[in-house]
């Protein structure tokens, strides 16, 4: 464990020495430019008129223009060459039209660009001019970062559509289950009613059977009494004759 901690300390110290070397020899701008060129986002330094001072190599990856030909070009002209529409959503989201006297330091806009068939995230950062800063970029007062978020938005839309489909299925299934439960309750009530009626019929049959048995017993008793009286009278008559 101590060896791993020492390795981390040595690695950090080496990184700080390399960073100090870069700053000392004025290579920080080159390092930053290299990092910007490696990004997939379109990053431009523009003045307050919207003219490009520098852009990264995403201009070439997006097949817009060579990175060496964009200086002095308007951002809108770079992304939408030949576009003259006054209500172009992209033009409204980038300098100079995105800037105003009360503009926030940082702004973010999502634009669905029909011309490029892309969904773009446009972030604008206003950097106050710092005369005494060693990292000042002169007249470059705005940083514009344009990200292609088409895949992300389409995935989000697909996920949203899938969620909507699942929700509709859940609603339909819930409605079917509720209907099945209602039918089941009705069937249970019907069976309970039928069983109650059957039990009442059974009770009535038992009662009728008992009444029939009692009637038969009464009839046997009456017949026995009549036979007894008749035989007694007959025997009395024979005795006295």
Short mmCIF file of C-alpha atoms in Angstrom, two decimals:
data_model
loop_
_atom_site.label_atom_id
_atom_site.label_comp_id
_atom_site.label_asym_id
_atom_site.label_seq_id
_atom_site.Cartn_x
_atom_site.Cartn_y
_atom_site.Cartn_z
CA UNK A 1 0.00 0.00 0.00
CA UNK A 2 2.85 2.40 0.87
CA UNK A 3 4.44 1.68 -2.53
CA UNK A 4 1.18 2.49 -4.34
CA UNK A 5 0.81 5.79 -2.44
CA UNK A 6 4.42 6.71 -3.26
CA UNK A 7 3.77 5.90 -6.93
CA UNK A 8 0.76 8.25 -6.96
CA UNK A 9 2.82 11.01 -5.32
CA UNK A 10 5.64 10.56 -7.86
CA UNK A 11 3.14 10.55 -10.74
CA UNK A 12 1.50 13.75 -9.48
CA UNK A 13 4.87 15.44 -9.02
CA UNK A 14 5.90 14.47 -12.55
CA UNK A 15 2.62 15.86 -13.92
CA UNK A 16 3.10 19.16 -12.08
CA UNK A 17 6.69 19.44 -13.37
CA UNK A 18 5.48 18.83 -16.93
CA UNK A 19 2.71 21.41 -16.52
CA UNK A 20 5.21 23.96 -15.16
CA UNK A 21 7.47 23.24 -18.13
CA UNK A 22 4.60 23.81 -20.54
CA UNK A 23 3.65 27.12 -18.91
CA UNK A 24 7.27 28.28 -18.68
CA UNK A 25 7.94 27.76 -22.38
CA UNK A 26 4.65 29.29 -23.50
CA UNK A 27 3.29 25.98 -24.75
CA UNK A 28 0.02 26.17 -22.84
CA UNK A 29 -1.82 27.64 -25.84
CA UNK A 30 -0.52 24.86 -28.09
CA UNK A 31 -1.52 22.24 -25.54
CA UNK A 32 -4.98 23.78 -25.22
CA UNK A 33 -5.33 23.93 -29.00
CA UNK A 34 -4.37 20.28 -29.28
CA UNK A 35 -6.97 19.33 -26.69
CA UNK A 36 -9.62 21.35 -28.52
CA UNK A 37 -8.75 19.69 -31.84
CA UNK A 38 -9.18 16.28 -30.22
CA UNK A 39 -12.76 17.05 -29.16
CA UNK A 40 -15.75 16.14 -31.31
CA UNK A 41 -17.51 19.43 -30.52
CA UNK A 42 -17.15 22.44 -32.80
CA UNK A 43 -15.33 25.06 -30.72
CA UNK A 44 -14.84 28.61 -32.02
CA UNK A 45 -13.39 31.79 -30.56
CA UNK A 46 -15.31 34.70 -32.06
CA UNK A 47 -15.48 38.43 -31.58
CA UNK A 48 -18.63 40.29 -30.64
CA UNK A 49 -19.55 40.60 -34.32
CA UNK A 50 -19.63 36.85 -34.66
CA UNK A 51 -16.45 36.63 -36.75
CA UNK A 52 -14.30 33.59 -36.12
CA UNK A 53 -10.81 34.11 -34.75
CA UNK A 54 -10.01 30.45 -34.30
CA UNK A 55 -11.78 27.09 -34.61
CA UNK A 56 -10.82 23.52 -33.91
CA UNK A 57 -10.56 20.76 -36.50
CA UNK A 58 -14.15 19.66 -36.06
CA UNK A 59 -14.86 22.02 -38.98
CA UNK A 60 -13.05 19.46 -41.15
CA UNK A 61 -14.64 16.42 -39.46
CA UNK A 62 -18.07 17.93 -40.09
CA UNK A 63 -16.98 18.64 -43.69
CA UNK A 64 -17.65 22.36 -43.36
CA UNK A 65 -14.33 24.01 -44.24
CA UNK A 66 -10.63 23.62 -43.66
CA UNK A 67 -9.60 24.92 -40.26
CA UNK A 68 -7.21 27.32 -41.97
CA UNK A 69 -10.01 28.95 -44.01
CA UNK A 70 -12.43 29.85 -41.24
CA UNK A 71 -10.67 32.89 -39.76
CA UNK A 72 -12.74 36.02 -40.33
CA UNK A 73 -15.77 33.96 -41.37
CA UNK A 74 -19.09 34.44 -39.66
CA UNK A 75 -20.23 31.52 -37.50
CA UNK A 76 -23.55 31.30 -39.32
CA UNK A 77 -21.82 31.33 -42.69
CA UNK A 78 -19.53 28.51 -41.56
CA UNK A 79 -22.32 26.21 -40.46
CA UNK A 80 -25.00 27.41 -42.93
CA UNK A 81 -23.19 28.56 -46.06
CA UNK A 82 -25.46 30.63 -48.31
CA UNK A 83 -28.30 30.82 -45.79
CA UNK A 84 -30.10 34.20 -45.95
CA UNK A 85 -33.15 33.39 -43.84
CA UNK A 86 -33.97 36.10 -41.30
CA UNK A 87 -35.62 33.64 -38.92
CA UNK A 88 -32.96 30.93 -39.08
CA UNK A 89 -32.94 29.26 -35.66
CA UNK A 90 -29.21 28.64 -35.85
CA UNK A 91 -28.46 32.31 -36.59
CA UNK A 92 -30.56 33.33 -33.59
CA UNK A 93 -28.57 31.05 -31.29
CA UNK A 94 -25.03 32.19 -32.18
CA UNK A 95 -23.25 35.57 -32.03
CA UNK A 96 -23.87 38.35 -32.74
CA UNK A 97 -27.66 37.81 -32.58
CA UNK A 98 -27.42 35.70 -29.44
CA UNK A 99 -25.66 38.56 -27.63
CA UNK A 100 -27.41 41.51 -26.01
CA UNK A 101 -26.68 44.14 -23.41
CA UNK A 102 -28.23 41.97 -20.69
CA UNK A 103 -26.85 38.67 -22.00
CA UNK A 104 -25.81 36.14 -19.39
CA UNK A 105 -22.19 35.06 -19.09
CA UNK A 106 -23.16 31.59 -20.27
CA UNK A 107 -26.08 30.54 -22.45
CA UNK A 108 -27.20 27.17 -23.79
CA UNK A 109 -29.66 26.43 -26.59
CA UNK A 110 -30.89 23.30 -28.35
CA UNK A 111 -31.52 23.77 -32.07
CA UNK A 112 -33.13 21.26 -34.41
CA UNK A 113 -31.34 22.07 -37.65
CA UNK A 114 -33.27 20.85 -40.69
CA UNK A 115 -30.56 21.89 -43.11
CA UNK A 116 -27.87 19.76 -41.47
CA UNK A 117 -30.40 17.15 -40.33
CA UNK A 118 -28.86 17.38 -36.87
CA UNK A 119 -29.87 18.41 -33.39
CA UNK A 120 -27.28 20.84 -32.05
CA UNK A 121 -26.49 21.99 -28.54
CA UNK A 122 -25.09 25.52 -28.72
CA UNK A 123 -23.30 26.93 -25.69
CA UNK A 124 -22.08 30.51 -25.68
CA UNK A 125 -19.69 31.81 -23.03
CA UNK A 126 -18.88 35.51 -22.84
CA UNK A 127 -15.35 36.06 -21.61
CA UNK A 128 -14.57 39.62 -20.39
CA UNK A 129 -11.37 40.98 -21.89
CA UNK A 130 -8.49 40.66 -19.43
CA UNK A 131 -5.71 43.06 -20.44
CA UNK A 132 -3.26 41.81 -17.79
CA UNK A 133 -3.97 38.13 -18.10
CA UNK A 134 -1.17 36.08 -19.62
CA UNK A 135 -3.84 33.83 -21.17
CA UNK A 136 -5.80 36.72 -22.73
CA UNK A 137 -7.06 36.03 -26.24
CA UNK A 138 -7.13 39.63 -27.27
CA UNK A 139 -10.36 40.57 -29.01
CA UNK A 140 -11.79 37.07 -28.66
CA UNK A 141 -14.63 37.73 -26.25
CA UNK A 142 -16.99 34.83 -26.97
CA UNK A 143 -16.51 31.08 -26.95
CA UNK A 144 -19.07 29.12 -28.94
CA UNK A 145 -19.30 25.35 -28.51
CA UNK A 146 -21.60 23.46 -30.88
CA UNK A 147 -22.23 19.81 -30.01
CA UNK A 148 -23.99 17.29 -32.20
CA UNK A 149 -26.50 15.70 -29.81
CA UNK A 150 -28.60 14.06 -32.53
CA UNK A 151 -27.88 10.52 -31.38
CA UNK A 152 -28.57 11.44 -27.76
CA UNK A 153 -31.87 13.13 -28.58
CA UNK A 154 -32.98 10.31 -30.85
CA UNK A 155 -32.11 7.79 -28.13
CA UNK A 156 -34.04 9.94 -25.65
CA UNK A 157 -37.01 10.09 -28.03
CA UNK A 158 -36.86 6.33 -28.58
CA UNK A 159 -36.74 5.80 -24.81
CA UNK A 160 -39.64 8.21 -24.34
CA UNK A 161 -41.65 6.43 -27.05
CA UNK A 162 -40.83 3.09 -25.45
CA UNK A 163 -41.95 4.41 -22.07
CA UNK A 164 -45.17 5.72 -23.63
CA UNK A 165 -45.77 2.33 -25.27
CA UNK A 166 -45.13 0.54 -21.98
CA UNK A 167 -47.43 2.93 -20.13
CA UNK A 168 -50.18 2.35 -22.71
CA UNK A 169 -49.69 -1.40 -22.36
CA UNK A 170 -49.86 -1.09 -18.58
CA UNK A 171 -53.06 0.96 -18.85
CA UNK A 172 -54.60 -1.53 -21.28
CA UNK A 173 -53.54 -4.49 -19.16
CA UNK A 174 -54.86 -2.80 -16.01
CA UNK A 175 -58.18 -2.13 -17.74
CA UNK A 176 -58.38 -5.78 -18.88
CA UNK A 177 -57.58 -7.00 -15.37
CA UNK A 178 -60.19 -4.70 -13.86
CA UNK A 179 -62.78 -6.01 -16.34
CA UNK A 180 -61.75 -9.59 -15.56
CA UNK A 181 -62.05 -8.87 -11.83
CA UNK A 182 -65.53 -7.40 -12.32
CA UNK A 183 -66.60 -10.44 -14.32
CA UNK A 184 -65.12 -12.73 -11.69
CA UNK A 185 -66.99 -10.93 -8.91
CA UNK A 186 -70.23 -11.18 -10.89
CA UNK A 187 -69.63 -14.90 -11.45
CA UNK A 188 -68.93 -15.40 -7.74
CA UNK A 189 -72.13 -13.54 -6.86
CA UNK A 190 -74.08 -15.61 -9.40
CA UNK A 191 -72.69 -18.85 -7.99
CA UNK A 192 -73.38 -17.75 -4.43
CA UNK A 193 -76.98 -16.96 -5.42
CA UNK A 194 -77.32 -20.33 -7.16
CA UNK A 195 -75.84 -22.16 -4.17
CA UNK A 196 -78.22 -20.34 -1.81
CA UNK A 197 -81.17 -21.28 -4.05
CA UNK A 198 -79.95 -24.89 -4.19
CA UNK A 199 -79.63 -25.02 -0.40
CA UNK A 200 -83.15 -23.60 -0.04
CA UNK A 201 -84.42 -26.30 -2.41
CA UNK A 202 -82.66 -28.96 -0.40
CA UNK A 203 -84.13 -27.65 2.84
CA UNK A 204 -87.60 -27.61 1.26
CA UNK A 205 -87.12 -31.18 0.01
CA UNK A 206 -86.09 -32.32 3.49
CA UNK A 207 -89.13 -30.60 4.96
CA UNK A 208 -91.44 -32.20 2.40
CA UNK A 209 -89.86 -35.60 3.01
CA UNK A 210 -90.38 -35.24 6.74
CA UNK A 211 -94.00 -34.21 6.19
CA UNK A 212 -94.53 -37.26 3.96
CA UNK A 213 -93.05 -39.59 6.60
CA UNK A 214 -95.24 -38.05 9.30
CA UNK A 215 -98.33 -38.44 7.09
CA UNK A 216 -97.46 -42.08 6.44
CA UNK A 217 -97.03 -42.72 10.16
CA UNK A 218 -100.35 -41.04 10.94
CA UNK A 219 -102.05 -43.11 8.28
CA UNK A 220 -100.55 -46.35 9.63
CA UNK A 221 -101.68 -45.43 13.15
CA UNK A 222 -105.25 -44.68 11.95
CA UNK A 223 -105.44 -47.90 9.96
CA UNK A 224 -104.12 -49.91 12.90
CA UNK A 225 -106.72 -48.37 15.23
CA UNK A 226 -109.56 -49.02 12.77
CA UNK A 227 -108.44 -52.64 12.25
CA UNK A 228 -108.16 -53.14 16.01
CA UNK A 229 -111.65 -51.76 16.65
CA UNK A 230 -113.16 -53.76 13.77
CA UNK A 231 -111.55 -57.03 14.82
CA UNK A 232 -112.57 -56.39 18.47
CA UNK A 233 -116.21 -55.87 17.44
CA UNK A 234 -116.13 -58.98 15.26
CA UNK A 235 -114.71 -61.11 18.06
CA UNK A 236 -117.34 -59.72 20.50
CA UNK A 237 -120.12 -60.58 18.12
CA UNK A 238 -118.83 -64.14 17.68
CA UNK A 239 -118.56 -64.56 21.43
CA UNK A 240 -122.18 -63.68 22.10
CA UNK A 241 -123.62 -65.75 19.28
#
